[in-house]
mmCIF file of C-alpha atoms in Angstrom:
data_model
loop_
_atom_site.group_PDB
_atom_site.id
_atom_site.type_symbol
_atom_site.label_atom_id
_atom_site.label_comp_id
_atom_site.label_asym_id
_atom_site.label_seq_id
_atom_site.Cartn_x
_atom_site.Cartn_y
_atom_site.Cartn_z
ATOM 1 C CA MET A 1 -7.454 -8.524 -98.552
ATOM 2 C CA ALA A 2 -6.030 -11.685 -96.962
ATOM 3 C CA ASP A 3 -6.236 -15.306 -98.073
ATOM 4 C CA VAL A 4 -6.907 -17.893 -95.365
ATOM 5 C CA VAL A 5 -6.655 -21.593 -96.221
ATOM 6 C CA ILE A 6 -8.009 -24.319 -93.943
ATOM 7 C CA LEU A 7 -6.785 -27.854 -94.616
ATOM 8 C CA GLY A 8 -9.238 -30.509 -93.480
ATOM 9 C CA ALA A 9 -12.971 -30.416 -92.812
ATOM 10 C CA GLY A 10 -13.112 -32.718 -89.820
ATOM 11 C CA TYR A 11 -14.144 -31.651 -86.321
ATOM 12 C CA ALA A 12 -11.369 -29.082 -85.927
ATOM 13 C CA GLY A 13 -11.479 -27.696 -89.469
ATOM 14 C CA ILE A 14 -15.268 -27.312 -89.642
ATOM 15 C CA ARG A 15 -15.349 -25.501 -86.300
ATOM 16 C CA ALA A 16 -12.457 -23.232 -87.292
ATOM 17 C CA VAL A 17 -14.083 -22.107 -90.530
ATOM 18 C CA LYS A 18 -17.469 -21.479 -88.902
ATOM 19 C CA THR A 19 -15.903 -19.336 -86.174
ATOM 20 C CA LEU A 20 -13.547 -17.507 -88.533
ATOM 21 C CA SER A 21 -16.243 -16.648 -91.073
ATOM 22 C CA LYS A 22 -18.192 -14.794 -88.379
ATOM 23 C CA LEU A 23 -15.220 -12.756 -87.138
ATOM 24 C CA ALA A 24 -12.960 -12.165 -90.161
ATOM 25 C CA PRO A 25 -12.902 -8.652 -91.655
ATOM 26 C CA LYS A 26 -14.830 -8.049 -94.853
ATOM 27 C CA GLY A 27 -12.888 -9.017 -97.964
ATOM 28 C CA THR A 28 -11.107 -11.992 -96.374
ATOM 29 C CA THR A 29 -10.978 -14.990 -98.705
ATOM 30 C CA ILE A 30 -11.494 -18.285 -96.870
ATOM 31 C CA THR A 31 -10.868 -21.588 -98.653
ATOM 32 C CA VAL A 32 -11.470 -25.018 -97.134
ATOM 33 C CA VAL A 33 -9.617 -27.980 -98.679
ATOM 34 C CA ASP A 34 -10.540 -31.616 -98.096
ATOM 35 C CA GLN A 35 -9.941 -34.722 -100.191
ATOM 36 C CA ASN A 36 -13.511 -35.856 -99.514
ATOM 37 C CA ALA A 37 -16.803 -34.219 -100.395
ATOM 38 C CA GLU A 38 -18.342 -35.578 -97.188
ATOM 39 C CA HIS A 39 -17.564 -34.764 -93.574
ATOM 40 C CA GLU A 40 -17.340 -37.881 -91.403
ATOM 41 C CA GLU A 41 -18.465 -37.956 -87.778
ATOM 42 C CA ARG A 42 -15.559 -40.201 -86.908
ATOM 43 C CA THR A 43 -16.583 -40.727 -83.297
ATOM 44 C CA GLN A 44 -19.364 -42.917 -84.761
ATOM 45 C CA LEU A 45 -17.224 -45.077 -87.072
ATOM 46 C CA HIS A 46 -17.652 -48.078 -84.775
ATOM 47 C CA GLU A 47 -21.370 -48.160 -85.610
ATOM 48 C CA VAL A 48 -20.689 -48.392 -89.342
ATOM 49 C CA ALA A 49 -17.967 -51.007 -88.803
ATOM 50 C CA ALA A 50 -20.333 -53.170 -86.750
ATOM 51 C CA GLY A 51 -23.073 -52.773 -89.334
ATOM 52 C CA THR A 52 -25.597 -51.159 -86.993
ATOM 53 C CA VAL A 53 -25.932 -47.897 -88.954
ATOM 54 C CA PRO A 54 -25.226 -46.975 -92.594
ATOM 55 C CA ALA A 55 -22.442 -44.561 -93.504
ATOM 56 C CA SER A 56 -25.043 -42.001 -94.594
ATOM 57 C CA LYS A 57 -26.059 -41.661 -90.939
ATOM 58 C CA ILE A 58 -22.660 -40.263 -89.911
ATOM 59 C CA THR A 59 -21.733 -38.164 -92.966
ATOM 60 C CA PHE A 60 -22.902 -34.927 -94.560
ATOM 61 C CA ASN A 61 -21.904 -32.831 -97.543
ATOM 62 C CA ILE A 62 -19.216 -30.323 -96.589
ATOM 63 C CA GLN A 63 -20.049 -27.631 -99.118
ATOM 64 C CA GLN A 64 -23.704 -27.570 -98.122
ATOM 65 C CA VAL A 65 -22.958 -26.669 -94.488
ATOM 66 C CA LEU A 66 -20.193 -24.098 -95.030
ATOM 67 C CA PRO A 67 -20.972 -20.385 -94.733
ATOM 68 C CA LYS A 68 -21.879 -18.835 -98.084
ATOM 69 C CA ASP A 69 -18.732 -16.694 -98.213
ATOM 70 C CA VAL A 70 -16.426 -19.728 -97.859
ATOM 71 C CA GLN A 71 -14.961 -21.537 -100.862
ATOM 72 C CA PHE A 72 -14.636 -25.329 -100.836
ATOM 73 C CA LEU A 73 -12.021 -27.220 -102.836
ATOM 74 C CA GLN A 74 -12.050 -31.000 -102.998
ATOM 75 C CA ALA A 75 -8.384 -31.888 -103.389
ATOM 76 C CA LYS A 76 -5.701 -34.017 -101.751
ATOM 77 C CA VAL A 77 -2.975 -32.159 -99.874
ATOM 78 C CA SER A 78 0.560 -33.332 -100.656
ATOM 79 C CA LYS A 79 2.572 -30.977 -98.472
ATOM 80 C CA VAL A 80 2.886 -27.481 -97.083
ATOM 81 C CA ASP A 81 5.781 -25.171 -97.940
ATOM 82 C CA VAL A 82 5.911 -22.637 -95.132
ATOM 83 C CA SER A 83 8.887 -20.818 -96.686
ATOM 84 C CA THR A 84 6.806 -19.763 -99.702
ATOM 85 C CA LYS A 85 3.388 -19.860 -97.992
ATOM 86 C CA MET A 86 2.117 -22.427 -100.477
ATOM 87 C CA VAL A 87 -0.012 -25.552 -100.129
ATOM 88 C CA ILE A 88 0.934 -28.213 -102.684
ATOM 89 C CA LEU A 89 -1.999 -30.280 -103.916
ATOM 90 C CA ALA A 90 -1.901 -33.620 -105.739
ATOM 91 C CA ASN A 91 -4.643 -32.829 -108.228
ATOM 92 C CA HIS A 92 -4.869 -29.053 -108.314
ATOM 93 C CA ALA A 93 -2.698 -25.979 -108.717
ATOM 94 C CA PRO A 94 -0.910 -24.871 -105.517
ATOM 95 C CA LEU A 95 -2.710 -22.524 -103.145
ATOM 96 C CA ARG A 96 -1.090 -19.441 -101.693
ATOM 97 C CA TYR A 97 -2.047 -18.314 -98.198
ATOM 98 C CA ASP A 98 -1.520 -15.445 -95.804
ATOM 99 C CA TYR A 99 -2.807 -17.536 -92.895
ATOM 100 C CA LEU A 100 -3.046 -21.298 -92.773
ATOM 101 C CA ILE A 101 -4.959 -23.633 -90.449
ATOM 102 C CA ILE A 102 -3.873 -27.273 -90.698
ATOM 103 C CA ALA A 103 -6.521 -29.694 -89.407
ATOM 104 C CA LEU A 104 -5.835 -32.815 -91.454
ATOM 105 C CA GLY A 105 -6.951 -35.422 -88.940
ATOM 106 C CA PHE A 106 -5.645 -38.883 -88.125
ATOM 107 C CA ARG A 107 -4.823 -42.219 -89.682
ATOM 108 C CA SER A 108 -4.476 -45.672 -88.191
ATOM 109 C CA GLU A 109 -1.030 -46.401 -86.727
ATOM 110 C CA ASP A 110 0.387 -49.939 -86.756
ATOM 111 C CA PHE A 111 3.675 -48.991 -85.020
ATOM 112 C CA GLY A 112 5.565 -51.172 -87.490
ATOM 113 C CA LEU A 113 4.140 -54.383 -86.011
ATOM 114 C CA PRO A 114 4.898 -57.239 -88.420
ATOM 115 C CA GLY A 115 1.878 -58.171 -90.513
ATOM 116 C CA ALA A 116 -0.453 -55.517 -89.119
ATOM 117 C CA ALA A 117 -0.658 -53.455 -92.304
ATOM 118 C CA GLU A 118 -1.157 -56.529 -94.493
ATOM 119 C CA ASN A 119 -3.448 -58.686 -92.360
ATOM 120 C CA ALA A 120 -5.519 -56.432 -90.079
ATOM 121 C CA LEU A 121 -8.322 -54.046 -90.987
ATOM 122 C CA PRO A 122 -7.839 -50.464 -89.727
ATOM 123 C CA LEU A 123 -10.727 -48.329 -88.517
ATOM 124 C CA ASP A 124 -9.962 -44.708 -89.389
ATOM 125 C CA ASN A 125 -12.563 -43.521 -91.902
ATOM 126 C CA VAL A 126 -15.917 -44.433 -93.409
ATOM 127 C CA THR A 127 -14.354 -46.480 -96.208
ATOM 128 C CA SER A 128 -12.390 -48.644 -93.772
ATOM 129 C CA ALA A 129 -15.465 -49.007 -91.547
ATOM 130 C CA GLU A 130 -17.540 -50.225 -94.475
ATOM 131 C CA THR A 131 -14.762 -52.651 -95.411
ATOM 132 C CA ILE A 132 -14.903 -54.127 -91.917
ATOM 133 C CA THR A 133 -18.639 -54.765 -91.919
ATOM 134 C CA LYS A 134 -18.499 -56.239 -95.445
ATOM 135 C CA THR A 135 -15.577 -58.493 -94.494
ATOM 136 C CA ILE A 136 -17.341 -59.811 -91.404
ATOM 137 C CA GLU A 137 -20.489 -60.592 -93.364
ATOM 138 C CA GLN A 138 -18.570 -62.270 -96.197
ATOM 139 C CA HIS A 139 -16.865 -64.619 -93.737
ATOM 140 C CA VAL A 140 -20.089 -65.400 -91.889
ATOM 141 C CA ALA A 141 -21.867 -66.091 -95.185
ATOM 142 C CA ASN A 142 -18.989 -68.361 -96.215
ATOM 143 C CA TYR A 143 -19.292 -70.511 -93.086
ATOM 144 C CA LYS A 144 -22.116 -72.617 -94.542
ATOM 145 C CA GLN A 145 -19.689 -73.895 -97.176
ATOM 146 C CA SER A 146 -16.396 -73.756 -95.284
ATOM 147 C CA GLN A 147 -17.508 -74.967 -91.834
ATOM 148 C CA ASP A 148 -14.385 -73.133 -90.687
ATOM 149 C CA PRO A 149 -14.771 -71.701 -87.144
ATOM 150 C CA LYS A 150 -12.363 -68.920 -88.118
ATOM 151 C CA ASP A 151 -15.114 -67.543 -90.371
ATOM 152 C CA LEU A 152 -17.192 -67.024 -87.233
ATOM 153 C CA THR A 153 -14.424 -65.345 -85.228
ATOM 154 C CA VAL A 154 -13.925 -61.581 -85.030
ATOM 155 C CA ILE A 155 -10.774 -60.364 -83.275
ATOM 156 C CA VAL A 156 -10.496 -56.730 -82.177
ATOM 157 C CA ALA A 157 -6.882 -55.762 -81.484
ATOM 158 C CA GLY A 158 -6.871 -52.907 -78.985
ATOM 159 C CA ALA A 159 -9.321 -52.135 -76.174
ATOM 160 C CA GLY A 160 -8.980 -48.389 -76.060
ATOM 161 C CA PHE A 161 -11.917 -46.027 -76.547
ATOM 162 C CA THR A 162 -12.628 -47.000 -80.159
ATOM 163 C CA GLY A 163 -12.030 -50.689 -79.562
ATOM 164 C CA VAL A 164 -14.409 -50.860 -76.605
ATOM 165 C CA GLU A 165 -17.174 -48.964 -78.416
ATOM 166 C CA LEU A 166 -16.767 -51.288 -81.389
ATOM 167 C CA LEU A 167 -16.936 -54.347 -79.141
ATOM 168 C CA GLY A 168 -20.117 -53.036 -77.546
ATOM 169 C CA GLU A 169 -21.692 -52.519 -80.942
ATOM 170 C CA LEU A 170 -20.627 -55.971 -82.155
ATOM 171 C CA THR A 171 -22.380 -57.637 -79.219
ATOM 172 C CA HIS A 172 -25.642 -56.389 -80.752
ATOM 173 C CA SER A 173 -24.986 -56.838 -84.463
ATOM 174 C CA MET A 174 -23.300 -60.261 -84.457
ATOM 175 C CA PRO A 175 -26.274 -62.238 -83.066
ATOM 176 C CA ALA A 176 -28.461 -60.743 -85.801
ATOM 177 C CA LEU A 177 -25.869 -61.679 -88.431
ATOM 178 C CA ALA A 178 -25.652 -65.240 -87.142
ATOM 179 C CA LYS A 179 -29.420 -65.506 -87.318
ATOM 180 C CA LYS A 180 -29.447 -64.119 -90.858
ATOM 181 C CA TYR A 181 -27.083 -66.836 -92.114
ATOM 182 C CA ASN A 182 -28.248 -69.538 -89.688
ATOM 183 C CA THR A 183 -24.806 -70.117 -88.175
ATOM 184 C CA PRO A 184 -23.568 -70.930 -84.679
ATOM 185 C CA PRO A 185 -22.840 -67.876 -82.492
ATOM 186 C CA ILE A 186 -20.125 -65.539 -83.762
ATOM 187 C CA LYS A 187 -17.148 -65.374 -81.415
ATOM 188 C CA ILE A 188 -15.874 -61.901 -80.479
ATOM 189 C CA ILE A 189 -12.375 -61.653 -78.989
ATOM 190 C CA SER A 190 -10.701 -58.535 -77.576
ATOM 191 C CA MET A 191 -6.910 -58.437 -77.293
ATOM 192 C CA GLU A 192 -5.270 -55.649 -75.281
ATOM 193 C CA MET A 193 -1.689 -55.254 -74.041
ATOM 194 C CA ALA A 194 -2.682 -53.298 -70.917
ATOM 195 C CA THR A 195 -4.160 -55.116 -67.946
ATOM 196 C CA ARG A 196 -6.875 -52.468 -67.582
ATOM 197 C CA ILE A 197 -9.130 -51.057 -70.294
ATOM 198 C CA LEU A 198 -10.238 -47.423 -70.714
ATOM 199 C CA PRO A 199 -7.651 -45.611 -68.543
ATOM 200 C CA MET A 200 -9.397 -42.298 -69.270
ATOM 201 C CA PHE A 201 -12.294 -43.444 -67.075
ATOM 202 C CA ASP A 202 -12.657 -44.016 -63.352
ATOM 203 C CA GLU A 203 -11.738 -47.617 -62.510
ATOM 204 C CA LYS A 204 -15.300 -48.509 -61.473
ATOM 205 C CA LEU A 205 -16.646 -47.296 -64.811
ATOM 206 C CA ALA A 206 -13.936 -49.192 -66.694
ATOM 207 C CA ASN A 207 -14.812 -52.326 -64.728
ATOM 208 C CA TYR A 208 -18.485 -51.812 -65.579
ATOM 209 C CA ALA A 209 -17.583 -51.751 -69.277
ATOM 210 C CA MET A 210 -15.404 -54.837 -68.839
ATOM 211 C CA ASP A 211 -18.169 -56.744 -67.078
ATOM 212 C CA TYR A 212 -20.724 -55.652 -69.675
ATOM 213 C CA LEU A 213 -18.624 -56.949 -72.548
ATOM 214 C CA LYS A 214 -17.885 -60.240 -70.803
ATOM 215 C CA SER A 215 -21.551 -60.787 -69.942
ATOM 216 C CA HIS A 216 -22.455 -60.228 -73.590
ATOM 217 C CA GLY A 217 -20.121 -62.922 -74.827
ATOM 218 C CA VAL A 218 -16.865 -61.053 -75.531
ATOM 219 C CA THR A 219 -13.663 -62.892 -74.648
ATOM 220 C CA MET A 220 -11.502 -60.217 -72.997
ATOM 221 C CA MET A 221 -7.774 -60.970 -73.287
ATOM 222 C CA THR A 222 -6.091 -58.148 -71.396
ATOM 223 C CA GLY A 223 -2.353 -58.318 -70.753
ATOM 224 C CA SER A 224 -1.838 -59.808 -74.209
ATOM 225 C CA LYS A 225 1.155 -58.281 -75.954
ATOM 226 C CA ILE A 226 0.628 -58.740 -79.685
ATOM 227 C CA THR A 227 3.874 -59.594 -81.491
ATOM 228 C CA LYS A 228 2.644 -60.026 -85.059
ATOM 229 C CA ILE A 229 -0.433 -60.444 -87.217
ATOM 230 C CA GLU A 230 -0.679 -63.427 -89.531
ATOM 231 C CA PRO A 231 -3.241 -63.726 -92.370
ATOM 232 C CA ASN A 232 -5.709 -65.549 -90.105
ATOM 233 C CA ALA A 233 -4.291 -65.173 -86.606
ATOM 234 C CA VAL A 234 -3.009 -62.777 -83.963
ATOM 235 C CA VAL A 235 0.244 -63.896 -82.361
ATOM 236 C CA TYR A 236 0.952 -62.752 -78.809
ATOM 237 C CA ALA A 237 3.441 -63.323 -76.000
ATOM 238 C CA ASP A 238 2.331 -65.264 -72.938
ATOM 239 C CA GLY A 239 5.323 -65.091 -70.669
ATOM 240 C CA ASP A 240 8.165 -66.746 -72.547
ATOM 241 C CA GLN A 241 5.768 -68.593 -74.838
ATOM 242 C CA GLU A 242 4.331 -67.462 -78.139
ATOM 243 C CA LYS A 243 0.655 -68.204 -78.681
ATOM 244 C CA LYS A 244 -1.923 -67.324 -81.280
ATOM 245 C CA VAL A 245 -5.634 -66.650 -81.593
ATOM 246 C CA GLU A 246 -7.152 -67.605 -84.924
ATOM 247 C CA GLY A 247 -9.847 -65.689 -86.759
ATOM 248 C CA ASN A 248 -10.561 -64.607 -90.314
ATOM 249 C CA THR A 249 -11.585 -61.062 -89.362
ATOM 250 C CA ILE A 250 -8.931 -59.075 -87.526
ATOM 251 C CA ILE A 251 -9.687 -55.425 -86.734
ATOM 252 C CA TRP A 252 -6.935 -53.012 -85.712
ATOM 253 C CA THR A 253 -7.859 -50.272 -83.187
ATOM 254 C CA VAL A 254 -4.555 -50.061 -81.321
ATOM 255 C CA GLY A 255 -3.685 -46.453 -82.071
ATOM 256 C CA VAL A 256 -3.594 -43.518 -84.456
ATOM 257 C CA SER A 257 -1.177 -40.874 -85.669
ATOM 258 C CA GLY A 258 -1.659 -37.613 -87.506
ATOM 259 C CA SER A 259 -1.757 -37.162 -91.275
ATOM 260 C CA ASP A 260 1.443 -38.040 -93.150
ATOM 261 C CA VAL A 261 1.328 -34.577 -94.729
ATOM 262 C CA ILE A 262 2.897 -33.306 -91.500
ATOM 263 C CA ALA A 263 6.085 -35.352 -91.891
ATOM 264 C CA ASP A 264 6.124 -34.853 -95.658
ATOM 265 C CA SER A 265 6.095 -31.085 -95.105
ATOM 266 C CA GLY A 266 9.190 -31.209 -92.913
ATOM 267 C CA PHE A 267 7.560 -30.127 -89.664
ATOM 268 C CA LYS A 268 9.253 -31.139 -86.437
ATOM 269 C CA GLN A 269 6.855 -33.838 -85.291
ATOM 270 C CA ARG A 270 6.275 -37.012 -83.381
ATOM 271 C CA ARG A 271 3.741 -39.451 -84.828
ATOM 272 C CA ASN A 272 2.771 -36.619 -87.169
ATOM 273 C CA ARG A 273 1.797 -34.305 -84.323
ATOM 274 C CA VAL A 274 3.402 -30.879 -84.008
ATOM 275 C CA VAL A 275 3.929 -29.060 -80.711
ATOM 276 C CA VAL A 276 2.282 -25.635 -81.035
ATOM 277 C CA SER A 277 2.271 -22.461 -78.982
ATOM 278 C CA ASN A 278 -0.452 -21.516 -76.514
ATOM 279 C CA HIS A 279 -2.061 -19.651 -79.427
ATOM 280 C CA LEU A 280 -2.101 -22.931 -81.439
ATOM 281 C CA ASN A 281 0.368 -21.600 -84.012
ATOM 282 C CA LEU A 282 4.077 -22.045 -84.725
ATOM 283 C CA ASP A 283 6.592 -19.786 -83.000
ATOM 284 C CA ASP A 284 8.724 -19.439 -86.142
ATOM 285 C CA HIS A 285 5.730 -19.185 -88.489
ATOM 286 C CA PRO A 286 2.945 -17.504 -86.495
ATOM 287 C CA GLU A 287 0.719 -17.404 -89.579
ATOM 288 C CA VAL A 288 0.493 -21.225 -89.471
ATOM 289 C CA PHE A 289 -1.972 -22.767 -87.007
ATOM 290 C CA ILE A 290 -2.051 -26.530 -86.408
ATOM 291 C CA ILE A 291 -5.038 -28.072 -84.659
ATOM 292 C CA GLY A 292 -6.853 -31.336 -84.023
ATOM 293 C CA ASP A 293 -5.167 -34.710 -84.445
ATOM 294 C CA VAL A 294 -2.036 -33.218 -86.040
ATOM 295 C CA SER A 295 -1.499 -30.864 -83.110
ATOM 296 C CA ALA A 296 0.215 -31.453 -79.777
ATOM 297 C CA VAL A 297 -1.055 -29.001 -77.169
ATOM 298 C CA MET A 298 0.706 -29.347 -73.842
ATOM 299 C CA ALA A 299 -1.486 -30.082 -70.837
ATOM 300 C CA GLY A 300 -0.283 -27.551 -68.279
ATOM 301 C CA ASP A 301 3.041 -28.450 -66.658
ATOM 302 C CA SER A 302 2.641 -32.184 -67.252
ATOM 303 C CA GLY A 303 5.095 -32.217 -70.140
ATOM 304 C CA ARG A 304 2.607 -34.297 -72.110
ATOM 305 C CA PRO A 305 0.113 -33.233 -74.772
ATOM 306 C CA TYR A 306 -3.618 -33.585 -74.394
ATOM 307 C CA PRO A 307 -4.983 -36.787 -75.962
ATOM 308 C CA THR A 308 -6.507 -36.422 -79.411
ATOM 309 C CA THR A 309 -10.287 -36.337 -79.040
ATOM 310 C CA ALA A 310 -13.145 -34.765 -80.949
ATOM 311 C CA GLN A 311 -13.926 -32.626 -77.906
ATOM 312 C CA ILE A 312 -10.460 -31.080 -77.826
ATOM 313 C CA SER A 313 -10.402 -30.725 -81.611
ATOM 314 C CA THR A 314 -13.610 -28.685 -81.710
ATOM 315 C CA GLN A 315 -12.370 -26.380 -78.959
ATOM 316 C CA GLU A 316 -9.065 -25.924 -80.779
ATOM 317 C CA GLY A 317 -11.011 -25.147 -83.956
ATOM 318 C CA ASP A 318 -12.943 -22.409 -82.194
ATOM 319 C CA GLN A 319 -9.766 -20.915 -80.757
ATOM 320 C CA ALA A 320 -7.824 -21.067 -84.025
ATOM 321 C CA GLY A 321 -10.696 -19.342 -85.827
ATOM 322 C CA LYS A 322 -10.761 -16.603 -83.186
ATOM 323 C CA ASN A 323 -6.997 -16.113 -83.290
ATOM 324 C CA VAL A 324 -6.757 -15.903 -87.083
ATOM 325 C CA ALA A 325 -9.587 -13.363 -87.020
ATOM 326 C CA ALA A 326 -7.778 -11.431 -84.283
ATOM 327 C CA ALA A 327 -4.580 -11.350 -86.346
ATOM 328 C CA LEU A 328 -6.509 -10.139 -89.394
ATOM 329 C CA ASN A 329 -8.115 -7.400 -87.300
ATOM 330 C CA GLY A 330 -4.816 -6.315 -85.749
ATOM 331 C CA GLN A 331 -5.819 -7.550 -82.315
ATOM 332 C CA PRO A 332 -3.814 -9.634 -79.808
ATOM 333 C CA LEU A 333 -4.108 -13.393 -79.885
ATOM 334 C CA THR A 334 -5.389 -15.302 -76.849
ATOM 335 C CA ASP A 335 -4.264 -18.578 -75.294
ATOM 336 C CA PHE A 336 -6.055 -21.856 -75.834
ATOM 337 C CA VAL A 337 -7.560 -23.166 -72.601
ATOM 338 C CA TYR A 338 -9.056 -26.629 -72.738
ATOM 339 C CA LYS A 339 -12.313 -26.989 -70.820
ATOM 340 C CA PRO A 340 -13.166 -30.683 -70.498
ATOM 341 C CA LYS A 341 -16.880 -31.418 -70.547
ATOM 342 C CA GLY A 342 -16.697 -35.073 -69.632
ATOM 343 C CA THR A 343 -16.215 -38.394 -71.395
ATOM 344 C CA VAL A 344 -18.902 -40.791 -72.577
ATOM 345 C CA ALA A 345 -18.485 -44.212 -74.192
ATOM 346 C CA SER A 346 -21.300 -46.257 -75.669
ATOM 347 C CA LEU A 347 -21.715 -49.990 -75.160
ATOM 348 C CA GLY A 348 -24.082 -50.877 -77.941
ATOM 349 C CA SER A 349 -27.556 -49.476 -78.447
ATOM 350 C CA GLN A 350 -28.808 -49.287 -74.862
ATOM 351 C CA ASP A 351 -25.816 -49.026 -72.533
ATOM 352 C CA GLY A 352 -22.717 -46.987 -71.828
ATOM 353 C CA ILE A 353 -20.524 -45.259 -69.258
ATOM 354 C CA ALA A 354 -20.137 -41.543 -68.615
ATOM 355 C CA GLN A 355 -17.869 -39.403 -66.474
ATOM 356 C CA ILE A 356 -18.897 -35.736 -66.262
ATOM 357 C CA GLY A 357 -16.571 -33.676 -64.097
ATOM 358 C CA LYS A 358 -15.123 -35.237 -60.964
ATOM 359 C CA GLY A 359 -18.241 -36.369 -59.200
ATOM 360 C CA HIS A 360 -20.820 -37.255 -61.842
ATOM 361 C CA LYS A 361 -20.636 -40.831 -63.078
ATOM 362 C CA TYR A 362 -23.302 -42.711 -64.964
ATOM 363 C CA THR A 363 -23.794 -46.185 -66.358
ATOM 364 C CA GLY A 364 -26.434 -47.934 -68.400
ATOM 365 C CA PHE A 365 -29.206 -46.255 -70.338
ATOM 366 C CA ILE A 366 -28.569 -42.787 -68.856
ATOM 367 C CA ALA A 367 -25.006 -42.849 -70.173
ATOM 368 C CA LYS A 368 -26.249 -43.959 -73.584
ATOM 369 C CA MET A 369 -28.721 -41.067 -73.622
ATOM 370 C CA LEU A 370 -25.862 -38.676 -72.896
ATOM 371 C CA LYS A 371 -23.954 -40.165 -75.837
ATOM 372 C CA ARG A 372 -26.926 -39.530 -78.131
ATOM 373 C CA VAL A 373 -27.216 -35.931 -76.918
ATOM 374 C CA ILE A 374 -23.507 -35.367 -77.631
ATOM 375 C CA THR A 375 -23.869 -36.891 -81.103
ATOM 376 C CA ASP A 376 -26.842 -34.681 -81.945
ATOM 377 C CA LYS A 377 -25.131 -31.579 -80.565
ATOM 378 C CA SER A 378 -22.139 -32.303 -82.775
ATOM 379 C CA LEU A 379 -24.362 -32.595 -85.855
ATOM 380 C CA LEU A 380 -26.078 -29.332 -84.970
ATOM 381 C CA GLU A 381 -22.835 -27.401 -84.489
ATOM 382 C CA ASP A 382 -20.779 -29.006 -87.253
ATOM 383 C CA ALA A 383 -23.579 -29.058 -89.828
ATOM 384 C CA ASN A 384 -26.963 -27.432 -89.148
ATOM 385 C CA LEU A 385 -30.394 -28.032 -87.639
ATOM 386 C CA ALA A 386 -31.743 -29.776 -90.736
ATOM 387 C CA THR A 387 -28.896 -32.308 -90.682
ATOM 388 C CA MET A 388 -29.372 -32.966 -86.970
ATOM 389 C CA LEU A 389 -33.101 -33.540 -87.407
ATOM 390 C CA LYS A 390 -32.470 -35.892 -90.324
ATOM 391 C CA GLN A 391 -29.520 -37.880 -88.924
ATOM 392 C CA GLY A 392 -29.726 -37.365 -85.173
ATOM 393 C CA ARG A 393 -30.101 -40.114 -82.581
ATOM 394 C CA TRP A 394 -32.688 -38.584 -80.269
ATOM 395 C CA PRO A 395 -35.090 -40.192 -79.799
ATOM 396 C CA LEU A 396 -33.939 -43.581 -81.021
#
């Protein structure tokens, strides 16, 4: 009898355990470890941060959706000792494993920018998303007394995928918040170092998103290299001059890195991502599989890893589950082959952009419908039909 431990119950971990439980030989012990009791659909965090949906809409209880033969342990992982095949936990006795799947997810990355950690709000989990929406509302509510325009200014640092989806959502929630507290319009400012947003999309689609945000009142400051974050301002370089944009709510969506457990465990890593084999495991420790946001899977001969997305994470989870089952059954392991299914970004409640394959591009309500279908499909596969029917977005 073998012991398999899966660290993390995000997109990659949930998919790995569901696949493995179907294929593992009888008698295999499977244990899932996560520091939270709830799984978070993190591709929807922007909705919680903007205040358009409650956290309960994008979370579900992990234990309730796991296969009956799988054990769940709510505990915080401190590090992994591959030499002794032990997982060290902060609040529980160590766990021994025969096979290990590490799927510990991401955290916000400030790249050491001065003041970012102290003065900007990250968006990397439900707790941070709820902090953002509460902070915005507190400042807006305070405006009646303060008459400080900074209370009515929301700055989003970073116009990548998460930043743009958050901006789109804010264009819908901020007018309602201003009406609630009877204030002047709330100013939304986007600051991005690159001169073009959303490089993962076709340029026409990216321009559509840019035009949408501008037409809905967002001040788009592309080409703005942020140099530091002050308590109530973002400082950036404009040529040889240093300038600042003031606002009492500063949201950080510039980038992410993998869980710090990776570095703490002594793995060879970059930004807490580990380069893995084509089987998604380690060459020197083939019993250890690393997937999702802590994994670096090389994209063909490009010399660069695939970007970290929920889509890739779920496919890696499936493959890791299959390969651990194959090893347990004495069968050969198979290579991971990423099969992209397209990219969709929402722009608030009724709009979006979508790129499916090379020739299928959509904007507007059709793209938003595709986003809702993807969200519901994720709930169905990660949780179950009952959860999808209760929390799904179709129809909306």
